Amino acid sequence: MSEAAALPRVSPQPAVATEGRPVRWVLTALAIGFLALFLVLPLITVFAQAFAKGWDAYRAAFDEPDARSAIRLTLTVAAIAVPFNLVFGVAASWAIAKFEFVGKNLLVTLIDLPFSVSPVVSGLIYVLLFGAQGLLGPWLLANDIQIIFALPGIVLATIFVTFPFVARQLIPLMQEQGNAEEEAALTLGASGWHVFRTVTLPNIRWALLYSVLLCNARAMGEFGAVAVVSGHIRGLTNTIPLHVEILYNEYNFVASFAVASVLASLALVTLVIKSGLEWRYSDELAAGARRH
C-alpha cells in the first residue's frame, strides 16, 4: 500500500468568510441606524406628540365617544376575525401537511392570495359583491341585510387580509414534523380527534401562539380594506386606524397621536412577545428535528 493510500482522507472544510473589524463596525452601525430611523424614532415621535400637551390632554382623547367606539369596534372585529382564522389556519395546515387530495395546490395558492392582492382592492371586491349596486346588493336590501358600511363587511375584509398568517406559519412546521407520531398513535387505537389533541396540537403550540399574535396585530391595525368597506361613519364604523386618520386630517394632532399610541403600544407588546416566542419556538424546532 502506498504512503498516500495509507493516509486518512480528510474532508475539505468549508471556507469561513471573515470580515475585518472596520467592515463589521460599518455594517453594525448601518443596521442600528436603520432600526433607529425606521423603528425607534417613529415610536418616540408618536408618544412625544401624544403627551405634548400633558396627561390631561392625552386622557381627554379617550373620553370622546368616537374614540371609545373606535376602540370597541376594533376589539370586536379582532375578537371575531382571529378565532375564525385560527380554526381555518389549523384545519388548512393540517390537511395540506398531513394528507394528499385533489385541489391541494389550489388551496395553497388561495391561502397566499391576500399577500399578492392590495387590501384596497380586496375591500373594493366586497363592495362590488355586497354593496347596494353590487352583485348581491338588491337581494340583501330586499331582506334587510347590511354588510357593507357595517360590522359584517369590516369583519369580512379583516378576515381576508389576515387569514394567511396562521396557515403559513403552521404548514412548514407540520410538514417538517411528518406523520410518524400521528401514525403511531392511530396504530395504538387512538381516534383522529384524540391524536390531534394529544399529539399534533402540542407539537405546534408555540407556532400557533406566534401566528395568532401576528394575526391579531394585523387585524387591529388593518387600514386599506377596512377603509373601503366601512364608509367612515364616525362612532359606528370607524376602527382605530380610521379614527386616527380623521383626527389627523382635522389637525387634532394630540388626539390623533394619543389614539395612535394604542396601536404603537400594541406593536411594542407584540414585538416583545414575538421575540420571546421566537426564542422558545427555535428550541422547540431543534428538539423536533432531533426527534425526527
PDB file of C-alpha atoms in Angstrom, residues 6-251:
ATOM      1  CA  ALA A   6      -2.375   4.857   3.918  1.00  0.00           C
ATOM      2  CA  LEU A   7      -3.074   8.435   4.919  1.00  0.00           C
ATOM      3  CA  PRO A   8      -6.639   9.028   6.146  1.00  0.00           C
ATOM      4  CA  ARG A   9      -8.824  11.030   3.813  1.00  0.00           C
ATOM      5  CA  VAL A  10      -9.747  14.367   5.292  1.00  0.00           C
ATOM      6  CA  SER A  11     -12.912  16.010   4.033  1.00  0.00           C
ATOM      7  CA  PRO A  12     -12.342  19.597   2.961  1.00  0.00           C
ATOM      8  CA  GLN A  13     -13.578  22.173   5.426  1.00  0.00           C
ATOM      9  CA  PRO A  14     -15.882  24.874   4.101  1.00  0.00           C
ATOM     10  CA  ALA A  15     -14.254  28.231   3.842  1.00  0.00           C
ATOM     11  CA  VAL A  16     -15.387  30.649   6.514  1.00  0.00           C
ATOM     12  CA  ALA A  17     -15.729  34.200   5.336  1.00  0.00           C
ATOM     13  CA  THR A  18     -14.363  36.660   7.860  1.00  0.00           C
ATOM     14  CA  GLU A  19     -14.558  40.394   7.530  1.00  0.00           C
ATOM     15  CA  GLY A  20     -12.197  42.894   9.032  1.00  0.00           C
ATOM     16  CA  ARG A  21     -13.170  44.830  12.128  1.00  0.00           C
ATOM     17  CA  PRO A  22     -13.833  48.095  10.237  1.00  0.00           C
ATOM     18  CA  VAL A  23     -16.269  46.329   7.912  1.00  0.00           C
ATOM     19  CA  ARG A  24     -18.089  44.743  10.855  1.00  0.00           C
ATOM     20  CA  TRP A  25     -18.341  48.089  12.621  1.00  0.00           C
ATOM     21  CA  VAL A  26     -19.727  49.764   9.500  1.00  0.00           C
ATOM     22  CA  LEU A  27     -22.327  47.040   8.918  1.00  0.00           C
ATOM     23  CA  THR A  28     -23.378  47.100  12.572  1.00  0.00           C
ATOM     24  CA  ALA A  29     -23.678  50.882  12.526  1.00  0.00           C
ATOM     25  CA  LEU A  30     -25.802  50.753   9.371  1.00  0.00           C
ATOM     26  CA  ALA A  31     -28.124  48.159  10.894  1.00  0.00           C
ATOM     27  CA  ILE A  32     -28.524  50.112  14.138  1.00  0.00           C
ATOM     28  CA  GLY A  33     -29.026  53.362  12.231  1.00  0.00           C
ATOM     29  CA  PHE A  34     -31.679  51.780  10.029  1.00  0.00           C
ATOM     30  CA  LEU A  35     -33.583  50.438  13.059  1.00  0.00           C
ATOM     31  CA  ALA A  36     -33.288  53.760  14.860  1.00  0.00           C
ATOM     32  CA  LEU A  37     -34.550  55.722  11.853  1.00  0.00           C
ATOM     33  CA  PHE A  38     -37.441  53.495  10.804  1.00  0.00           C
ATOM     34  CA  LEU A  39     -38.491  51.872  14.089  1.00  0.00           C
ATOM     35  CA  VAL A  40     -37.342  53.685  17.221  1.00  0.00           C
ATOM     36  CA  LEU A  41     -37.703  57.289  16.005  1.00  0.00           C
ATOM     37  CA  PRO A  42     -41.325  56.885  14.783  1.00  0.00           C
ATOM     38  CA  LEU A  43     -42.320  55.277  18.078  1.00  0.00           C
ATOM     39  CA  ILE A  44     -40.682  58.062  20.057  1.00  0.00           C
ATOM     40  CA  THR A  45     -42.436  60.629  17.863  1.00  0.00           C
ATOM     41  CA  VAL A  46     -45.837  59.033  18.427  1.00  0.00           C
ATOM     42  CA  PHE A  47     -45.559  59.091  22.215  1.00  0.00           C
ATOM     43  CA  ALA A  48     -43.887  62.509  22.297  1.00  0.00           C
ATOM     44  CA  GLN A  49     -46.706  64.055  20.259  1.00  0.00           C
ATOM     45  CA  ALA A  50     -49.345  62.173  22.259  1.00  0.00           C
ATOM     46  CA  PHE A  51     -48.098  63.702  25.521  1.00  0.00           C
ATOM     47  CA  ALA A  52     -47.145  67.080  24.014  1.00  0.00           C
ATOM     48  CA  LYS A  53     -49.892  68.860  25.989  1.00  0.00           C
ATOM     49  CA  GLY A  54     -49.712  66.757  29.115  1.00  0.00           C
ATOM     50  CA  TRP A  55     -51.526  63.830  30.628  1.00  0.00           C
ATOM     51  CA  ASP A  56     -54.906  65.569  30.810  1.00  0.00           C
ATOM     52  CA  ALA A  57     -54.976  66.200  27.052  1.00  0.00           C
ATOM     53  CA  TYR A  58     -53.866  62.627  26.427  1.00  0.00           C
ATOM     54  CA  ARG A  59     -56.623  61.221  28.613  1.00  0.00           C
ATOM     55  CA  ALA A  60     -59.201  63.561  27.083  1.00  0.00           C
ATOM     56  CA  ALA A  61     -58.599  61.970  23.680  1.00  0.00           C
ATOM     57  CA  PHE A  62     -60.071  58.722  25.028  1.00  0.00           C
ATOM     58  CA  ASP A  63     -63.014  60.397  26.715  1.00  0.00           C
ATOM     59  CA  GLU A  64     -64.528  61.175  23.316  1.00  0.00           C
ATOM     60  CA  PRO A  65     -67.395  58.821  22.408  1.00  0.00           C
ATOM     61  CA  ASP A  66     -65.993  58.390  18.883  1.00  0.00           C
ATOM     62  CA  ALA A  67     -62.625  57.221  20.250  1.00  0.00           C
ATOM     63  CA  ARG A  68     -64.250  54.730  22.582  1.00  0.00           C
ATOM     64  CA  SER A  69     -66.453  53.482  19.761  1.00  0.00           C
ATOM     65  CA  ALA A  70     -63.392  53.021  17.523  1.00  0.00           C
ATOM     66  CA  ILE A  71     -61.558  51.064  20.203  1.00  0.00           C
ATOM     67  CA  ARG A  72     -64.617  48.938  20.933  1.00  0.00           C
ATOM     68  CA  LEU A  73     -65.172  48.201  17.240  1.00  0.00           C
ATOM     69  CA  THR A  74     -61.506  47.295  16.704  1.00  0.00           C
ATOM     70  CA  LEU A  75     -61.554  44.856  19.615  1.00  0.00           C
ATOM     71  CA  THR A  76     -64.830  43.354  18.383  1.00  0.00           C
ATOM     72  CA  VAL A  77     -63.510  42.824  14.854  1.00  0.00           C
ATOM     73  CA  ALA A  78     -60.306  41.235  16.153  1.00  0.00           C
ATOM     74  CA  ALA A  79     -62.290  39.009  18.526  1.00  0.00           C
ATOM     75  CA  ILE A  80     -64.267  37.668  15.563  1.00  0.00           C
ATOM     76  CA  ALA A  81     -61.598  37.531  12.864  1.00  0.00           C
ATOM     77  CA  VAL A  82     -58.745  35.980  14.862  1.00  0.00           C
ATOM     78  CA  PRO A  83     -60.638  32.870  16.109  1.00  0.00           C
ATOM     79  CA  PHE A  84     -62.030  32.355  12.611  1.00  0.00           C
ATOM     80  CA  ASN A  85     -58.526  32.466  11.144  1.00  0.00           C
ATOM     81  CA  LEU A  86     -57.274  30.221  13.932  1.00  0.00           C
ATOM     82  CA  VAL A  87     -59.768  27.488  13.092  1.00  0.00           C
ATOM     83  CA  PHE A  88     -59.279  27.852   9.343  1.00  0.00           C
ATOM     84  CA  GLY A  89     -55.484  28.023   9.604  1.00  0.00           C
ATOM     85  CA  VAL A  90     -55.170  24.908  11.750  1.00  0.00           C
ATOM     86  CA  ALA A  91     -57.600  22.939   9.568  1.00  0.00           C
ATOM     87  CA  ALA A  92     -55.952  24.033   6.311  1.00  0.00           C
ATOM     88  CA  SER A  93     -52.398  23.420   7.512  1.00  0.00           C
ATOM     89  CA  TRP A  94     -53.335  20.007   8.922  1.00  0.00           C
ATOM     90  CA  ALA A  95     -54.956  18.997   5.630  1.00  0.00           C
ATOM     91  CA  ILE A  96     -52.090  20.314   3.487  1.00  0.00           C
ATOM     92  CA  ALA A  97     -49.263  18.919   5.633  1.00  0.00           C
ATOM     93  CA  LYS A  98     -50.737  15.530   6.534  1.00  0.00           C
ATOM     94  CA  PHE A  99     -52.830  14.465   3.523  1.00  0.00           C
ATOM     95  CA  GLU A 100     -52.815  14.299  -0.260  1.00  0.00           C
ATOM     96  CA  PHE A 101     -56.009  15.344  -2.030  1.00  0.00           C
ATOM     97  CA  VAL A 102     -57.267  16.843  -5.267  1.00  0.00           C
ATOM     98  CA  GLY A 103     -57.005  20.638  -5.212  1.00  0.00           C
ATOM     99  CA  LYS A 104     -54.205  20.789  -2.647  1.00  0.00           C
ATOM    100  CA  ASN A 105     -52.072  23.132  -4.777  1.00  0.00           C
ATOM    101  CA  LEU A 106     -55.093  25.336  -5.412  1.00  0.00           C
ATOM    102  CA  LEU A 107     -55.734  25.608  -1.672  1.00  0.00           C
ATOM    103  CA  VAL A 108     -52.126  26.656  -1.061  1.00  0.00           C
ATOM    104  CA  THR A 109     -52.448  29.284  -3.803  1.00  0.00           C
ATOM    105  CA  LEU A 110     -55.663  30.659  -2.313  1.00  0.00           C
ATOM    106  CA  ILE A 111     -54.024  30.922   1.110  1.00  0.00           C
ATOM    107  CA  ASP A 112     -51.274  33.077  -0.409  1.00  0.00           C
ATOM    108  CA  LEU A 113     -53.749  35.245  -2.344  1.00  0.00           C
ATOM    109  CA  PRO A 114     -54.080  38.053   0.254  1.00  0.00           C
ATOM    110  CA  PHE A 115     -50.315  38.547   0.145  1.00  0.00           C
ATOM    111  CA  SER A 116     -50.485  39.407  -3.555  1.00  0.00           C
ATOM    112  CA  VAL A 117     -53.694  41.462  -3.599  1.00  0.00           C
ATOM    113  CA  SER A 118     -53.807  45.033  -2.357  1.00  0.00           C
ATOM    114  CA  PRO A 119     -56.051  45.428   0.716  1.00  0.00           C
ATOM    115  CA  VAL A 120     -57.822  48.294  -1.039  1.00  0.00           C
ATOM    116  CA  VAL A 121     -58.628  46.009  -3.971  1.00  0.00           C
ATOM    117  CA  SER A 122     -59.932  43.320  -1.649  1.00  0.00           C
ATOM    118  CA  GLY A 123     -62.197  45.856   0.030  1.00  0.00           C
ATOM    119  CA  LEU A 124     -63.445  47.029  -3.348  1.00  0.00           C
ATOM    120  CA  ILE A 125     -64.292  43.435  -4.273  1.00  0.00           C
ATOM    121  CA  TYR A 126     -66.544  43.175  -1.233  1.00  0.00           C
ATOM    122  CA  VAL A 127     -68.243  46.424  -2.195  1.00  0.00           C
ATOM    123  CA  LEU A 128     -68.853  45.087  -5.715  1.00  0.00           C
ATOM    124  CA  LEU A 129     -70.332  41.913  -4.231  1.00  0.00           C
ATOM    125  CA  PHE A 130     -72.363  43.189  -1.280  1.00  0.00           C
ATOM    126  CA  GLY A 131     -72.826  46.907  -1.974  1.00  0.00           C
ATOM    127  CA  ALA A 132     -76.203  48.437  -2.833  1.00  0.00           C
ATOM    128  CA  GLN A 133     -75.292  48.370  -6.546  1.00  0.00           C
ATOM    129  CA  GLY A 134     -73.293  45.161  -6.263  1.00  0.00           C
ATOM    130  CA  LEU A 135     -73.986  41.641  -7.419  1.00  0.00           C
ATOM    131  CA  LEU A 136     -75.858  40.609  -4.271  1.00  0.00           C
ATOM    132  CA  GLY A 137     -76.869  44.120  -3.203  1.00  0.00           C
ATOM    133  CA  PRO A 138     -80.541  44.060  -4.344  1.00  0.00           C
ATOM    134  CA  TRP A 139     -81.178  40.737  -2.614  1.00  0.00           C
ATOM    135  CA  LEU A 140     -79.524  41.940   0.595  1.00  0.00           C
ATOM    136  CA  LEU A 141     -81.594  45.141   0.570  1.00  0.00           C
ATOM    137  CA  ALA A 142     -84.781  43.177  -0.021  1.00  0.00           C
ATOM    138  CA  ASN A 143     -84.038  41.006   3.010  1.00  0.00           C
ATOM    139  CA  ASP A 144     -82.864  43.937   5.183  1.00  0.00           C
ATOM    140  CA  ILE A 145     -79.317  42.596   5.466  1.00  0.00           C
ATOM    141  CA  GLN A 146     -76.487  45.133   5.592  1.00  0.00           C
ATOM    142  CA  ILE A 147     -72.902  44.006   5.074  1.00  0.00           C
ATOM    143  CA  ILE A 148     -71.098  46.970   3.550  1.00  0.00           C
ATOM    144  CA  PHE A 149     -70.757  50.037   5.830  1.00  0.00           C
ATOM    145  CA  ALA A 150     -71.474  47.793   8.826  1.00  0.00           C
ATOM    146  CA  LEU A 151     -69.735  45.331  11.128  1.00  0.00           C
ATOM    147  CA  PRO A 152     -70.086  42.262   8.846  1.00  0.00           C
ATOM    148  CA  GLY A 153     -68.250  43.958   5.984  1.00  0.00           C
ATOM    149  CA  ILE A 154     -65.421  45.098   8.258  1.00  0.00           C
ATOM    150  CA  VAL A 155     -65.091  41.583   9.666  1.00  0.00           C
ATOM    151  CA  LEU A 156     -65.059  40.005   6.200  1.00  0.00           C
ATOM    152  CA  ALA A 157     -62.385  42.416   4.953  1.00  0.00           C
ATOM    153  CA  THR A 158     -60.255  41.825   8.055  1.00  0.00           C
ATOM    154  CA  ILE A 159     -60.565  38.051   7.772  1.00  0.00           C
ATOM    155  CA  PHE A 160     -59.475  38.176   4.139  1.00  0.00           C
ATOM    156  CA  VAL A 161     -56.292  40.151   4.726  1.00  0.00           C
ATOM    157  CA  THR A 162     -55.277  38.150   7.819  1.00  0.00           C
ATOM    158  CA  PHE A 163     -56.182  34.537   7.135  1.00  0.00           C
ATOM    159  CA  PRO A 164     -52.772  33.504   5.681  1.00  0.00           C
ATOM    160  CA  PHE A 165     -50.927  34.278   8.931  1.00  0.00           C
ATOM    161  CA  VAL A 166     -51.866  31.140  10.870  1.00  0.00           C
ATOM    162  CA  ALA A 167     -51.750  28.667   7.983  1.00  0.00           C
ATOM    163  CA  ARG A 168     -48.475  29.957   6.545  1.00  0.00           C
ATOM    164  CA  GLN A 169     -46.778  29.628   9.933  1.00  0.00           C
ATOM    165  CA  LEU A 170     -48.025  26.104  10.621  1.00  0.00           C
ATOM    166  CA  ILE A 171     -47.709  24.411   7.222  1.00  0.00           C
ATOM    167  CA  PRO A 172     -43.868  24.262   7.069  1.00  0.00           C
ATOM    168  CA  LEU A 173     -43.627  23.114  10.683  1.00  0.00           C
ATOM    169  CA  MET A 174     -46.185  20.336  10.268  1.00  0.00           C
ATOM    170  CA  GLN A 175     -44.536  19.185   7.061  1.00  0.00           C
ATOM    171  CA  GLU A 176     -41.162  19.111   8.824  1.00  0.00           C
ATOM    172  CA  GLN A 177     -42.559  17.053  11.702  1.00  0.00           C
ATOM    173  CA  GLY A 178     -44.039  14.439   9.374  1.00  0.00           C
ATOM    174  CA  ASN A 179     -46.709  11.867  10.203  1.00  0.00           C
ATOM    175  CA  ALA A 180     -44.746   9.330  12.253  1.00  0.00           C
ATOM    176  CA  GLU A 181     -46.156  10.251  15.661  1.00  0.00           C
ATOM    177  CA  GLU A 182     -49.748  10.510  14.413  1.00  0.00           C
ATOM    178  CA  GLU A 183     -49.499   7.145  12.632  1.00  0.00           C
ATOM    179  CA  ALA A 184     -48.088   5.518  15.756  1.00  0.00           C
ATOM    180  CA  ALA A 185     -50.963   6.875  17.842  1.00  0.00           C
ATOM    181  CA  LEU A 186     -53.524   5.654  15.301  1.00  0.00           C
ATOM    182  CA  THR A 187     -51.886   2.230  15.304  1.00  0.00           C
ATOM    183  CA  LEU A 188     -52.355   2.084  19.079  1.00  0.00           C
ATOM    184  CA  GLY A 189     -56.076   2.705  18.618  1.00  0.00           C
ATOM    185  CA  ALA A 190     -56.402   6.438  19.253  1.00  0.00           C
ATOM    186  CA  SER A 191     -59.173   8.313  17.473  1.00  0.00           C
ATOM    187  CA  GLY A 192     -58.449  11.099  15.000  1.00  0.00           C
ATOM    188  CA  TRP A 193     -59.559  13.847  17.398  1.00  0.00           C
ATOM    189  CA  HIS A 194     -57.535  12.306  20.247  1.00  0.00           C
ATOM    190  CA  VAL A 195     -54.451  12.177  18.014  1.00  0.00           C
ATOM    191  CA  PHE A 196     -54.880  15.820  17.060  1.00  0.00           C
ATOM    192  CA  ARG A 197     -55.450  16.959  20.648  1.00  0.00           C
ATOM    193  CA  THR A 198     -52.651  14.965  22.285  1.00  0.00           C
ATOM    194  CA  VAL A 199     -50.036  14.689  19.516  1.00  0.00           C
ATOM    195  CA  THR A 200     -50.438  17.273  16.757  1.00  0.00           C
ATOM    196  CA  LEU A 201     -51.557  20.255  18.835  1.00  0.00           C
ATOM    197  CA  PRO A 202     -48.774  20.041  21.461  1.00  0.00           C
ATOM    198  CA  ASN A 203     -46.199  19.895  18.654  1.00  0.00           C
ATOM    199  CA  ILE A 204     -47.424  23.154  17.118  1.00  0.00           C
ATOM    200  CA  ARG A 205     -48.479  25.091  20.229  1.00  0.00           C
ATOM    201  CA  TRP A 206     -45.689  27.684  20.123  1.00  0.00           C
ATOM    202  CA  ALA A 207     -46.000  28.280  16.389  1.00  0.00           C
ATOM    203  CA  LEU A 208     -49.762  28.539  16.822  1.00  0.00           C
ATOM    204  CA  LEU A 209     -49.455  31.149  19.561  1.00  0.00           C
ATOM    205  CA  TYR A 210     -46.897  33.046  17.472  1.00  0.00           C
ATOM    206  CA  SER A 211     -49.163  33.101  14.412  1.00  0.00           C
ATOM    207  CA  VAL A 212     -52.230  34.160  16.421  1.00  0.00           C
ATOM    208  CA  LEU A 213     -50.218  37.040  17.857  1.00  0.00           C
ATOM    209  CA  LEU A 214     -49.253  38.288  14.405  1.00  0.00           C
ATOM    210  CA  CYS A 215     -52.785  37.780  13.091  1.00  0.00           C
ATOM    211  CA  ASN A 216     -54.255  39.810  15.950  1.00  0.00           C
ATOM    212  CA  ALA A 217     -51.777  42.667  15.445  1.00  0.00           C
ATOM    213  CA  ARG A 218     -52.587  42.842  11.730  1.00  0.00           C
ATOM    214  CA  ALA A 219     -56.340  42.635  12.369  1.00  0.00           C
ATOM    215  CA  MET A 220     -56.274  45.569  14.791  1.00  0.00           C
ATOM    216  CA  GLY A 221     -54.042  47.672  12.550  1.00  0.00           C
ATOM    217  CA  GLU A 222     -55.661  46.987   9.168  1.00  0.00           C
ATOM    218  CA  PHE A 223     -56.472  50.173   7.269  1.00  0.00           C
ATOM    219  CA  GLY A 224     -56.843  49.744   3.494  1.00  0.00           C
ATOM    220  CA  ALA A 225     -59.550  47.091   3.192  1.00  0.00           C
ATOM    221  CA  VAL A 226     -61.472  48.392   6.198  1.00  0.00           C
ATOM    222  CA  ALA A 227     -61.376  51.955   4.859  1.00  0.00           C
ATOM    223  CA  VAL A 228     -63.179  50.829   1.686  1.00  0.00           C
ATOM    224  CA  VAL A 229     -65.947  48.794   3.309  1.00  0.00           C
ATOM    225  CA  SER A 230     -66.549  50.891   6.439  1.00  0.00           C
ATOM    226  CA  GLY A 231     -67.874  54.117   4.935  1.00  0.00           C
ATOM    227  CA  HIS A 232     -66.014  56.171   7.585  1.00  0.00           C
ATOM    228  CA  ILE A 233     -69.133  56.646   9.716  1.00  0.00           C
ATOM    229  CA  ARG A 234     -67.948  58.303  12.918  1.00  0.00           C
ATOM    230  CA  GLY A 235     -68.987  56.492  16.051  1.00  0.00           C
ATOM    231  CA  LEU A 236     -70.246  53.491  14.081  1.00  0.00           C
ATOM    232  CA  THR A 237     -67.823  52.007  11.538  1.00  0.00           C
ATOM    233  CA  ASN A 238     -64.503  53.684  12.277  1.00  0.00           C
ATOM    234  CA  THR A 239     -61.796  51.448  13.694  1.00  0.00           C
ATOM    235  CA  ILE A 240     -58.750  52.852  15.496  1.00  0.00           C
ATOM    236  CA  PRO A 241     -56.664  53.424  12.309  1.00  0.00           C
ATOM    237  CA  LEU A 242     -59.582  55.193  10.603  1.00  0.00           C
ATOM    238  CA  HIS A 243     -60.260  57.322  13.668  1.00  0.00           C
ATOM    239  CA  VAL A 244     -56.594  58.346  13.805  1.00  0.00           C
ATOM    240  CA  GLU A 245     -56.744  59.404  10.152  1.00  0.00           C
ATOM    241  CA  ILE A 246     -59.840  61.553  10.735  1.00  0.00           C
ATOM    242  CA  LEU A 247     -58.324  63.272  13.780  1.00  0.00           C
ATOM    243  CA  TYR A 248     -55.092  63.962  11.903  1.00  0.00           C
ATOM    244  CA  ASN A 249     -56.935  65.400   8.900  1.00  0.00           C
ATOM    245  CA  GLU A 250     -58.790  67.698  11.291  1.00  0.00           C
ATOM    246  CA  TYR A 251     -55.439  68.941  12.677  1.00  0.00           C
TER     247      TYR A 251
END
